[in-house]
Coordinates of C-alpha atoms and ligand atoms in Angstrom, one line a residue:
M251 CA 0.0 0.0 0.0
D252 CA 1.2 3.5 -1.0
S253 CA 0.6 6.4 1.3
A254 CA -0.4 8.5 -1.8
D255 CA -3.5 6.2 -2.2
I256 CA -4.8 6.7 1.3
D257 CA -8.4 7.8 1.5
R258 CA -8.5 9.2 5.0
Q259 CA -11.7 9.3 7.1
W260 CA -11.9 9.9 10.8
W261 CA -13.9 6.7 11.3
K262 CA -11.1 4.6 9.8
E263 CA -8.7 6.0 12.4
A264 CA -11.2 5.5 15.3
V265 CA -11.8 2.8 17.9
V266 CA -15.4 2.1 18.7
Y267 CA -16.7 1.0 22.1
Q268 CA -20.1 -0.7 22.2
I269 CA -22.4 -0.1 25.2
Y270 CA -25.3 -2.4 26.0
P271 CA -27.2 0.0 28.3
R272 CA -29.3 -2.6 30.0
S273 CA -26.1 -4.1 31.4
F274 CA -23.8 -1.2 31.8
N275 CA -24.5 0.8 34.9
D276 CA -27.7 1.3 36.9
T277 CA -28.2 4.5 38.9
D278 CA -31.8 4.2 40.1
G279 CA -31.7 0.8 41.7
D280 CA -34.2 -1.0 39.4
G281 CA -31.6 -3.6 38.3
V282 CA -31.5 -2.3 34.7
G283 CA -28.7 0.0 33.4
D284 CA -29.7 3.5 32.4
I285 CA -28.4 6.6 30.5
P286 CA -27.4 8.5 33.7
G287 CA -25.4 5.3 34.4
I288 CA -23.5 5.8 31.2
I289 CA -22.9 9.5 32.0
E290 CA -21.5 8.5 35.4
K291 CA -18.8 6.4 33.5
L292 CA -17.8 9.0 30.9
D293 CA -14.5 9.5 32.5
Y294 CA -13.9 5.8 32.5
L295 CA -14.5 5.7 28.7
D296 CA -12.2 8.8 28.3
E297 CA -9.5 7.1 30.3
L298 CA -9.7 4.1 28.1
G299 CA -9.3 6.4 25.1
V300 CA -12.0 5.3 22.8
D301 CA -13.2 7.6 20.0
V302 CA -16.8 6.5 19.4
I303 CA -19.6 4.9 21.4
W304 CA -22.1 2.6 19.7
L305 CA -25.2 2.6 21.8
N306 CA -27.5 -0.4 21.6
P307 CA -31.2 0.6 21.2
V308 CA -32.5 2.9 24.0
Y309 CA -35.8 3.7 22.3
E310 CA -39.2 3.1 23.7
S311 CA -39.8 -0.7 23.6
P312 CA -41.8 -3.4 25.3
N313 CA -38.5 -5.4 25.4
A314 CA -39.5 -8.6 23.8
D315 CA -36.0 -8.5 22.4
N316 CA -34.3 -6.1 24.7
G317 CA -35.0 -2.9 22.8
Y318 CA -34.7 -4.4 19.2
D319 CA -38.5 -4.2 19.2
I320 CA -39.0 -0.5 18.9
A321 CA -42.4 1.1 19.8
D322 CA -41.3 4.7 19.1
Y323 CA -38.1 5.7 17.3
Q324 CA -38.1 9.1 18.6
S325 CA -38.4 8.6 22.4
I326 CA -36.3 7.0 25.1
M327 CA -37.4 3.9 27.0
D328 CA -38.5 4.9 30.5
E329 CA -36.3 2.3 32.2
F330 CA -33.3 4.0 30.5
G331 CA -34.2 7.7 31.3
T332 CA -35.5 10.6 29.3
M333 CA -34.6 12.5 26.1
S334 CA -33.0 15.1 28.3
D335 CA -30.7 12.4 29.8
W336 CA -29.8 11.3 26.3
E337 CA -29.0 14.9 25.3
D338 CA -26.7 15.2 28.4
L339 CA -25.0 12.0 27.3
L340 CA -24.4 13.3 23.8
D341 CA -23.0 16.6 25.2
G342 CA -20.8 14.7 27.8
L343 CA -19.4 12.5 25.0
H344 CA -18.8 15.4 22.6
D345 CA -17.1 17.4 25.4
R346 CA -14.6 14.6 25.6
D347 CA -14.2 14.3 21.9
I348 CA -16.1 11.0 21.8
K349 CA -18.6 10.5 19.1
L350 CA -21.9 8.7 19.3
I351 CA -23.6 6.3 16.9
M352 CA -27.1 5.0 17.4
D353 CA -28.6 1.7 16.5
L354 CA -31.0 1.8 13.6
V355 CA -33.5 -1.0 13.7
V356 CA -35.7 -0.7 10.6
N357 CA -36.2 -4.2 9.3
H358 CA -38.9 -4.4 11.8
T359 CA -40.7 -2.5 14.6
S360 CA -42.5 -3.7 17.7
D361 CA -46.0 -4.9 17.3
E362 CA -46.8 -2.0 19.8
H363 CA -45.5 0.6 17.4
E364 CA -48.3 2.9 16.4
W365 CA -47.8 2.0 12.7
F366 CA -48.5 -1.7 13.4
V367 CA -51.3 -1.0 15.8
K368 CA -53.1 1.0 13.0
S369 CA -52.1 -1.5 10.4
R370 CA -53.7 -4.2 12.4
E371 CA -56.8 -2.2 13.0
G372 CA -57.2 -2.0 9.3
D373 CA -56.3 1.7 8.9
E374 CA -55.8 2.0 5.1
E375 CA -52.9 4.4 5.5
F376 CA -50.9 1.9 7.5
R377 CA -52.0 -1.4 6.1
D378 CA -49.1 -1.7 3.7
Y379 CA -46.5 -0.7 6.2
Y380 CA -46.2 -4.3 7.1
I381 CA -46.3 -7.6 5.1
W382 CA -49.8 -9.1 5.4
R383 CA -50.6 -12.1 3.3
N384 CA -53.2 -14.8 2.9
G385 CA -52.4 -18.3 4.0
R386 CA -52.1 -21.2 1.7
T387 CA -55.0 -23.6 1.4
D388 CA -53.2 -26.1 -0.9
V389 CA -51.0 -27.7 1.7
D390 CA -51.8 -31.3 2.4
G391 CA -51.9 -32.4 6.0
W392 CA -51.6 -29.0 7.5
T393 CA -53.1 -29.2 10.9
G394 CA -54.3 -25.7 11.2
H395 CA -52.9 -25.3 14.6
L396 CA -51.5 -21.9 13.9
G397 CA -54.4 -20.3 11.9
P398 CA -57.8 -21.3 10.5
D399 CA -58.6 -24.9 9.7
D400 CA -56.9 -26.1 6.5
E401 CA -54.8 -22.9 6.2
A402 CA -51.0 -23.0 6.3
P403 CA -48.8 -19.9 6.6
P404 CA -48.0 -18.1 3.4
N405 CA -44.7 -20.0 3.1
D406 CA -42.5 -22.3 5.1
W407 CA -40.0 -19.9 6.6
G408 CA -39.0 -20.2 10.1
S409 CA -38.2 -17.2 12.2
F410 CA -34.6 -16.6 13.6
F411 CA -35.9 -17.0 17.1
G412 CA -37.7 -20.4 16.5
G413 CA -41.2 -21.3 15.2
P414 CA -42.7 -20.0 12.0
A415 CA -42.0 -16.6 10.6
W416 CA -45.7 -15.9 10.1
E417 CA -48.3 -15.0 12.7
Y418 CA -52.1 -15.3 11.9
D419 CA -54.2 -12.4 13.1
E420 CA -57.8 -13.3 13.6
D421 CA -59.2 -9.8 13.3
V422 CA -57.3 -9.1 10.1
G423 CA -57.9 -12.6 8.8
E424 CA -54.4 -12.6 7.3
W425 CA -50.8 -13.5 8.4
Y426 CA -48.0 -11.0 9.0
L427 CA -44.3 -11.7 8.5
H428 CA -41.9 -11.6 11.4
L429 CA -38.4 -12.8 10.7
F430 CA -37.6 -12.4 14.4
D431 CA -40.0 -12.6 17.4
V432 CA -43.7 -12.6 16.9
K433 CA -43.6 -9.1 18.5
Q434 CA -41.3 -7.9 15.8
P435 CA -43.3 -7.5 12.6
D436 CA -41.2 -6.8 9.4
L437 CA -41.7 -3.4 7.8
N438 CA -42.7 -3.4 4.1
W439 CA -39.9 -1.6 2.3
E440 CA -41.7 -1.9 -1.0
N441 CA -43.9 0.9 0.4
E442 CA -42.4 4.3 -0.4
E443 CA -44.0 5.8 2.6
V444 CA -42.2 3.4 4.8
R445 CA -38.9 4.4 3.3
E446 CA -39.8 8.1 3.7
E447 CA -40.7 7.6 7.3
V448 CA -37.4 5.8 8.0
F449 CA -35.2 8.4 6.2
S450 CA -36.9 11.3 7.9
M451 CA -36.5 9.7 11.3
M452 CA -32.8 9.2 10.5
E453 CA -32.5 12.9 9.6
W454 CA -34.2 13.8 12.8
W455 CA -31.5 12.0 14.8
L456 CA -28.7 13.4 12.7
E457 CA -30.0 16.9 13.4
K458 CA -29.9 16.1 17.1
G459 CA -26.1 15.8 16.5
I460 CA -25.3 12.1 16.3
D461 CA -22.3 10.9 14.3
G462 CA -23.6 7.8 12.6
F463 CA -25.6 4.6 12.7
R464 CA -25.1 0.9 13.3
M465 CA -27.8 -0.7 11.1
D466 CA -29.5 -3.7 12.5
V467 CA -29.9 -6.7 10.0
I468 CA -29.9 -4.2 7.2
N469 CA -29.5 -6.8 4.4
L470 CA -32.9 -8.3 5.3
I471 CA -35.0 -5.3 4.3
S472 CA -35.8 -6.3 0.7
K473 CA -38.0 -9.4 0.6
P474 CA -38.4 -11.5 -2.6
P475 CA -41.5 -11.1 -4.8
S476 CA -42.9 -14.4 -3.5
V477 CA -43.4 -12.5 -0.2
T478 CA -44.1 -9.0 -1.3
E479 CA -46.6 -9.7 -4.1
H480 CA -50.3 -10.6 -3.4
N481 CA -50.5 -13.2 -6.0
P482 CA -47.0 -14.6 -5.6
P483 CA -45.0 -16.7 -7.9
E484 CA -43.5 -20.0 -6.5
P485 CA -42.4 -19.7 -2.9
D486 CA -38.7 -18.9 -2.3
G487 CA -36.5 -20.5 0.3
F488 CA -35.6 -18.5 3.4
D489 CA -32.2 -17.6 1.8
A490 CA -34.0 -15.3 -0.7
T491 CA -34.5 -12.8 2.1
F492 CA -30.7 -12.2 2.5
D493 CA -29.5 -9.4 0.3
G494 CA -32.8 -9.5 -1.5
P495 CA -33.6 -8.3 -5.0
K496 CA -34.0 -4.6 -4.2
I497 CA -31.5 -4.3 -1.4
H498 CA -29.0 -2.1 -3.1
E499 CA -31.8 0.1 -4.4
Y500 CA -33.1 0.7 -0.8
V501 CA -29.7 1.0 0.9
G502 CA -28.5 3.2 -2.0
E503 CA -31.5 5.4 -1.6
M504 CA -30.7 5.8 2.1
G505 CA -27.1 6.5 1.2
E506 CA -28.2 9.2 -1.2
R507 CA -30.9 10.7 0.9
V508 CA -29.4 10.6 4.3
L509 CA -25.8 9.5 4.6
S510 CA -22.4 11.1 3.9
D511 CA -18.8 10.2 4.3
D512 CA -18.5 12.2 7.4
L513 CA -20.8 9.7 9.3
L514 CA -19.7 6.4 10.7
T515 CA -22.1 3.8 9.2
V516 CA -21.8 0.1 9.8
G517 CA -24.4 -2.3 8.5
E518 CA -25.0 -5.7 10.1
V519 CA -25.3 -8.2 7.3
V520 CA -26.5 -11.7 8.2
G521 CA -26.1 -14.9 6.2
D522 CA -23.6 -15.7 3.6
V523 CA -22.8 -12.3 2.1
S524 CA -21.0 -12.5 -1.3
M525 CA -18.1 -10.2 -1.9
D526 CA -20.0 -8.6 -4.8
D527 CA -22.8 -7.6 -2.5
A528 CA -20.2 -6.5 0.2
R529 CA -18.4 -4.3 -2.4
Q530 CA -21.7 -2.8 -3.4
Y531 CA -22.6 -1.9 0.2
V532 CA -19.3 -0.3 1.1
G533 CA -17.4 0.1 -2.2
R534 CA -16.2 3.4 -3.7
D535 CA -19.2 3.7 -6.0
G536 CA -21.5 1.6 -3.8
D537 CA -24.6 2.2 -1.7
G538 CA -22.8 4.6 0.7
L539 CA -22.2 2.5 3.8
G540 CA -18.8 2.7 5.5
M541 CA -18.5 -0.7 7.0
L542 CA -20.2 -4.1 7.5
F543 CA -20.6 -6.4 10.3
H544 CA -20.4 -9.9 8.7
F545 CA -20.8 -13.2 10.6
D546 CA -18.3 -15.4 8.9
H547 CA -16.0 -15.8 11.9
M548 CA -19.0 -16.0 14.3
L549 CA -20.3 -19.1 12.5
L550 CA -17.0 -21.1 12.5
D551 CA -17.6 -22.9 15.7
R552 CA -21.3 -23.5 15.6
G553 CA -24.3 -24.8 13.6
G554 CA -27.5 -23.0 13.1
D555 CA -28.9 -23.7 16.5
V556 CA -27.7 -22.5 19.9
W557 CA -27.0 -26.1 21.1
E558 CA -24.6 -26.9 18.2
Y559 CA -21.2 -25.9 19.4
Y560 CA -18.1 -27.5 17.8
G561 CA -15.1 -25.3 18.5
Y562 CA -13.0 -23.7 15.8
D563 CA -9.6 -24.2 13.9
L564 CA -7.2 -21.3 13.8
T565 CA -6.6 -21.7 10.1
D566 CA -10.3 -21.2 9.4
L567 CA -10.3 -18.1 11.5
K568 CA -7.4 -16.8 9.5
D569 CA -9.0 -17.7 6.2
V570 CA -12.0 -15.6 7.1
F571 CA -10.0 -12.5 8.0
R572 CA -7.7 -12.9 5.0
H573 CA -10.6 -13.2 2.7
W574 CA -12.2 -9.9 4.0
Q575 CA -9.0 -8.0 4.4
K576 CA -7.8 -8.7 0.9
S577 CA -11.1 -8.6 -0.9
L578 CA -11.9 -5.1 0.4
E579 CA -8.4 -3.7 0.1
G580 CA -8.5 -0.4 -1.7
E581 CA -12.2 -0.8 -2.3
G582 CA -14.0 -0.6 1.0
W583 CA -13.4 -0.6 4.7
N584 CA -13.5 -3.5 7.2
S585 CA -15.0 -3.5 10.7
N586 CA -13.3 -5.9 13.1
Y587 CA -15.0 -7.4 16.1
L588 CA -14.6 -10.6 18.1
N589 CA -17.7 -10.3 20.3
N590 CA -20.8 -8.1 20.9
H591 CA -24.2 -8.2 22.6
D592 CA -25.2 -11.2 20.4
Q593 CA -22.1 -13.3 20.9
P594 CA -20.3 -15.2 23.7
R595 CA -17.3 -13.4 25.3
M596 CA -14.3 -13.6 23.0
V597 CA -11.8 -14.8 25.7
S598 CA -14.0 -17.8 26.4
R599 CA -14.6 -18.5 22.8
F600 CA -11.2 -17.9 21.1
G601 CA -8.8 -17.8 24.1
D602 CA -8.2 -19.6 27.3
D603 CA -10.4 -18.1 29.9
V604 CA -9.0 -20.3 32.7
E605 CA -5.2 -20.6 32.9
Y606 CA -4.2 -17.8 30.4
R607 CA -7.2 -15.5 30.6
V608 CA -5.2 -12.3 30.9
E609 CA -2.6 -13.3 28.3
S610 CA -5.2 -14.5 25.8
A611 CA -7.5 -11.5 26.3
K612 CA -4.5 -9.3 25.5
L613 CA -3.5 -11.4 22.5
L614 CA -7.0 -11.2 21.1
G615 CA -7.0 -7.4 21.7
T616 CA -3.7 -7.2 19.8
L617 CA -5.3 -9.0 16.9
L618 CA -8.3 -6.7 16.9
H619 CA -6.2 -3.5 17.0
T620 CA -3.7 -4.6 14.4
L621 CA -5.9 -5.9 11.6
H622 CA -6.8 -3.7 8.7
G623 CA -10.1 -2.0 9.6
T624 CA -11.9 -0.3 12.5
P625 CA -11.8 -2.1 15.8
Y626 CA -15.0 -2.5 17.8
I627 CA -14.7 -3.3 21.6
Y628 CA -17.6 -4.7 23.4
Q629 CA -18.1 -3.5 27.0
G630 CA -16.1 -5.6 29.5
E631 CA -13.8 -6.9 26.8
E632 CA -11.2 -4.4 28.0
L633 CA -11.4 -6.2 31.4
G634 CA -11.1 -9.7 30.0
M635 CA -14.7 -10.5 31.1
T636 CA -15.6 -14.2 30.5
N637 CA -18.7 -16.3 29.7
Y638 CA -21.1 -16.9 32.6
P639 CA -21.2 -20.4 34.3
F640 CA -24.8 -21.1 33.1
E641 CA -26.3 -24.3 34.4
R642 CA -30.1 -24.4 34.0
L643 CA -32.5 -23.1 31.3
D644 CA -34.1 -20.9 33.9
D645 CA -30.7 -19.0 34.2
Y646 CA -31.3 -17.5 30.7
Q647 CA -33.4 -14.5 29.7
D648 CA -32.7 -14.2 26.0
V649 CA -35.5 -15.0 23.5
D650 CA -32.9 -16.4 21.1
T651 CA -31.8 -19.0 23.7
L652 CA -35.1 -19.7 25.5
N653 CA -37.5 -20.0 22.5
P654 CA -35.4 -22.3 20.2
V655 CA -34.4 -24.5 23.1
Q656 CA -37.9 -24.8 24.5
N657 CA -39.3 -25.5 21.0
A658 CA -36.7 -28.2 20.4
L659 CA -37.5 -29.7 23.8
D660 CA -41.3 -29.7 23.1
E661 CA -40.8 -31.2 19.6
G662 CA -38.3 -33.8 20.9
V663 CA -35.5 -32.5 18.8
I664 CA -33.6 -32.3 22.1
E665 CA -34.5 -34.9 24.7
N666 CA -32.9 -33.4 27.8
F667 CA -31.6 -29.9 28.4
D668 CA -28.7 -31.5 30.2
D669 CA -27.6 -33.1 26.8
V670 CA -27.1 -29.6 25.3
K671 CA -26.4 -27.5 28.3
D672 CA -22.7 -27.1 27.7
S673 CA -23.2 -26.0 24.1
V674 CA -25.9 -23.6 25.0
A675 CA -23.7 -22.2 27.8
A676 CA -20.9 -21.7 25.3
L677 CA -23.0 -19.9 22.7
S678 CA -25.9 -18.0 24.4
R679 CA -26.2 -14.3 23.8
D680 CA -26.7 -13.9 27.5
N681 CA -23.0 -14.4 28.1
A682 CA -22.4 -10.9 26.7
R683 CA -25.3 -9.5 28.6
T684 CA -24.4 -10.2 32.2
P685 CA -23.8 -6.9 33.9
M686 CA -20.6 -5.0 33.5
Q687 CA -18.1 -5.7 36.4
W688 CA -17.1 -2.4 38.0
T689 CA -16.1 -3.5 41.5
D690 CA -15.6 -6.6 43.7
E691 CA -18.6 -5.7 45.8
E692 CA -22.1 -7.1 45.6
H693 CA -23.6 -7.1 42.1
A694 CA -20.2 -5.9 40.9
G695 CA -21.1 -2.3 41.6
F696 CA -23.6 -2.5 38.7
T697 CA -26.7 -1.8 40.8
D698 CA -28.0 -1.3 44.3
G699 CA -31.0 -3.4 43.4
E700 CA -31.5 -6.9 42.0
P701 CA -29.8 -7.1 38.6
W702 CA -32.0 -8.1 35.7
L703 CA -29.5 -10.8 34.7
A704 CA -27.1 -12.5 37.2
V705 CA -23.7 -11.0 37.6
N706 CA -20.8 -13.3 36.9
P707 CA -19.4 -14.6 40.3
N708 CA -15.9 -14.0 39.0
H709 CA -16.4 -10.2 39.5
E710 CA -14.5 -10.5 42.7
E711 CA -11.4 -11.0 40.6
I712 CA -12.4 -9.4 37.3
N713 CA -13.6 -5.9 37.6
A714 CA -12.7 -2.4 36.5
D715 CA -11.5 -1.2 39.9
T716 CA -8.9 -3.9 40.2
A717 CA -7.9 -3.6 36.6
R718 CA -7.3 0.1 36.8
E719 CA -4.9 -0.3 39.8
D720 CA -2.9 -3.1 38.1
D721 CA -0.4 -1.8 35.5
D722 CA -0.4 -5.3 33.8
S723 CA -4.1 -5.6 33.4
V724 CA -6.0 -6.1 30.2
F725 CA -7.4 -2.6 30.7
H726 CA -4.1 -0.9 30.6
Y727 CA -3.0 -3.0 27.7
Y728 CA -6.1 -1.9 25.8
R729 CA -5.3 1.7 26.6
N730 CA -1.9 1.3 25.0
L731 CA -3.4 -0.4 22.0
I732 CA -6.0 2.3 21.5
A733 CA -3.4 5.0 22.0
L734 CA -1.3 3.5 19.1
R735 CA -3.8 4.9 16.6
D736 CA -2.9 8.4 17.7
D737 CA 0.9 7.8 17.8
D738 CA 2.3 9.5 14.7
D739 CA 5.2 7.1 14.4
V740 CA 2.9 4.1 13.6
S741 CA -0.6 5.3 13.2
D742 CA -0.5 5.4 9.3
V743 CA 0.9 1.9 8.9
L744 CA -1.4 0.6 11.6
V745 CA -4.6 2.1 10.2
Y746 CA -3.9 2.1 6.4
G747 CA -1.1 -0.5 5.8
S748 CA -2.1 -3.5 3.7
Y749 CA -2.5 -6.9 5.4
D750 CA -0.6 -9.9 4.4
D751 CA -0.7 -13.3 6.0
L752 CA 2.8 -14.7 6.4
W753 CA 2.0 -18.3 7.3
P754 CA -1.7 -19.2 6.5
S755 CA -1.5 -22.9 7.1
H756 CA 0.1 -22.7 10.5
T757 CA -2.4 -24.3 12.9
D758 CA -1.1 -22.6 16.1
L759 CA 0.5 -19.3 15.1
W760 CA -1.0 -16.3 13.4
A761 CA 1.7 -14.1 11.8
Y762 CA 1.0 -11.2 9.5
T763 CA 2.5 -8.0 8.3
R764 CA 1.0 -4.6 7.7
T765 CA 2.8 -2.5 5.0
L766 CA 2.6 1.1 4.0
D767 CA 5.4 2.4 1.7
D768 CA 8.6 1.0 3.4
E769 CA 7.1 0.9 6.9
R770 CA 6.0 -2.5 8.3
L771 CA 4.4 -4.0 11.3
L772 CA 5.1 -7.6 12.0
V773 CA 2.5 -9.3 14.2
V774 CA 3.0 -12.7 15.7
L775 CA 0.4 -14.3 17.9
N776 CA 0.6 -17.7 19.6
F777 CA -2.9 -19.1 19.8
T778 CA -2.1 -22.0 22.1
S779 CA -1.4 -22.7 25.7
E780 CA 2.0 -24.2 24.8
D781 CA 5.3 -22.7 23.8
Q782 CA 5.8 -22.2 20.1
Q783 CA 8.7 -21.3 17.8
F784 CA 8.5 -18.5 15.2
R785 CA 11.0 -18.0 12.5
L786 CA 10.9 -15.5 9.6
P787 CA 11.6 -17.4 6.4
R788 CA 14.8 -16.8 4.4
E789 CA 14.4 -15.4 0.9
D790 CA 15.6 -18.5 -0.9
E791 CA 14.0 -21.0 1.4
D792 CA 11.5 -23.5 0.0
H793 CA 8.6 -22.0 1.8
A794 CA 5.9 -24.5 1.1
T795 CA 4.0 -23.8 4.3
Y796 CA 4.5 -20.0 4.1
A797 CA 2.4 -17.6 2.0
D798 CA 2.9 -17.9 -1.7
E799 CA 4.3 -14.5 -1.9
L800 CA 6.3 -13.6 1.2
P801 CA 5.4 -10.2 2.5
L802 CA 8.7 -10.1 4.5
H803 CA 11.8 -12.3 4.7
A804 CA 14.5 -12.5 7.3
G805 CA 17.2 -10.9 5.0
E806 CA 15.2 -7.7 4.8
V807 CA 15.2 -7.2 8.5
A808 CA 19.0 -6.7 8.8
D809 CA 18.7 -3.3 7.0
L810 CA 15.8 -2.1 9.0
D811 CA 15.3 -0.4 12.3
T812 CA 13.3 -2.7 14.5
E813 CA 11.4 -1.9 17.6
L814 CA 9.2 -4.1 19.7
L815 CA 6.1 -2.1 19.8
V816 CA 3.7 -4.4 21.7
S817 CA 4.2 -7.4 23.9
N818 CA 1.8 -9.0 26.3
Y819 CA 4.4 -10.5 28.6
D820 CA 5.9 -8.0 31.0
E821 CA 9.5 -9.4 31.1
D822 CA 11.9 -8.1 28.6
V823 CA 11.8 -10.0 25.3
E824 CA 14.3 -10.5 22.6
S825 CA 14.3 -7.7 20.1
D826 CA 15.4 -9.7 17.1
P827 CA 12.2 -10.4 15.1
T828 CA 13.6 -13.1 12.8
E829 CA 13.5 -16.0 15.2
F830 CA 12.1 -16.4 18.7
A831 CA 10.2 -18.6 21.1
L832 CA 6.7 -17.6 22.1
R833 CA 5.2 -18.4 25.4
P834 CA 1.5 -19.5 25.8
W835 CA -0.8 -16.9 24.2
E836 CA 2.2 -14.6 23.7
A837 CA 1.6 -11.7 21.3
R838 CA 4.3 -9.5 19.8
V839 CA 4.1 -6.6 17.4
Y840 CA 7.4 -5.3 15.8
H841 CA 7.7 -2.0 14.0
L842 CA 10.2 -2.2 11.1
S843 CA 11.2 0.9 9.3
Ligands
GLC1736 C1 -29.6 -8.0 15.4 C2 -29.4 -7.6 16.8 C3 -29.9 -8.6 17.7 C4 -31.4 -8.6 17.5 C5 -31.8 -8.8 16.0 C6 -33.2 -8.5 15.8 O1 -29.0 -9.2 15.1 O2 -28.0 -7.4 17.0 O3 -29.6 -8.3 19.1 O4 -32.0 -9.6 18.3 O5 -31.0 -8.1 15.2 O6 -33.4 -7.1 15.8

């Protein structure tokens, strides 16, 4: 990569921190986090050094899916506070030079949103805001247990949260589509008025001063004709709803109408997104999004159901990142994340959360901050927070865990919860949602009341107070990683340098370079709990196991200044980057110039 080709944007140089407000900090003792609670922690965020906050939904909602079922896009959920609290939050962030992006959930609303209430009442103006269809009568053997006798749902789609994706409404006499919970009816994007409503709502938030949007399941908004037309052609499979036929028209329209390069925009794209679609979303002449959250690395260790946990291979993880890093190079920008509010804790999933928790949390942080793309930190990650020791189904709160597991038990797909309890515990979204661990006190200092979801018992050891006092903590390591993006000596190569995998087939080590002009970073990560040996290949070596084209060989290093930029072991380490032993979960970053 040549520095002359750099297309600078503030959001490429930023580090984003995600806040799940329900679990962040509670100030009124109701056991649920709130906006004043975030305000109370602004100095903590400032100390960490992050540049942007992504706030999960804080809008009015009956909470069937913790705020992703929105009843009013322009007001704040009572449990979280008021609009004036939200304004104070925005001011407090901006005072500290921290930007704010909001969650945009427009594939669906709550069934308690006024639009749906009116649509259901038969109000002509709102009827087509949602997707209402007749059932099928030509399906043999349909038991009619979901709708009228002899009537089957309009197609066979199942919802993401278990059960059919259609709900029959007796008063309307038709079925409505809900790709998620029954309380989350899908909006009909075919309807121009829906698009207008969404775009003007986005403008309203931008005028209030926000700095961008994270777009929930944005690649689902265009449904295939078999769903949108009243006299549909042959039914489509569920996959037809991913990156549907008019998706780029709709996202492109949003881009043109509402978005600009100054905003941080990141679209969540579920399913198997092709690189052509990806480039269309975020490419130079594309729809106008800045980044995507794809799921390729989140699906390596699991099947489609929350009880299907298999573990992952490092080479597969590297393949996913290489694919995205190289395919978007020079064309679009990557987002990098290893966990969020929908995923288990990264140190439990990809690291060793028992013996090498601190080392592996730091190693994963090193990866996140040295890949090409914008890093997203999920609250508590900077403390090395782990999965929760879930035991019983009653321990969970999440619809995406409870509903599918309960359905599978009812239908005999699973015989006993005990048979699947370890897998469910490894994968449940609730792992990420246990309250933030601030102190070693009761409820980890999260609340004075009863927390809505149990606090991890390990808060006595893992908490922000302890981490801030300990110079070797994950917290301080993260502060250093974040600060690198502002360090003039390395920031350009760190942010804009191209990514090259040095040793793709190595099953235990992940080694790569970042290159900008003649500056390089060499990153070497030991993804095991054993010692490993690293050696930079010689130029003339038969490098069958190395990359086809070596981005760096040992001979080049002799002529370069080398500096050990980052290391997650506190003892002094050898400064020669050409050959060295790595301890369990050791991470090193060398700067070569
Ligand atoms: C996204 C959100 C998730 C939510 C779902 C439905 O995947 O991240 O939390 O349940 O969309 O809105």
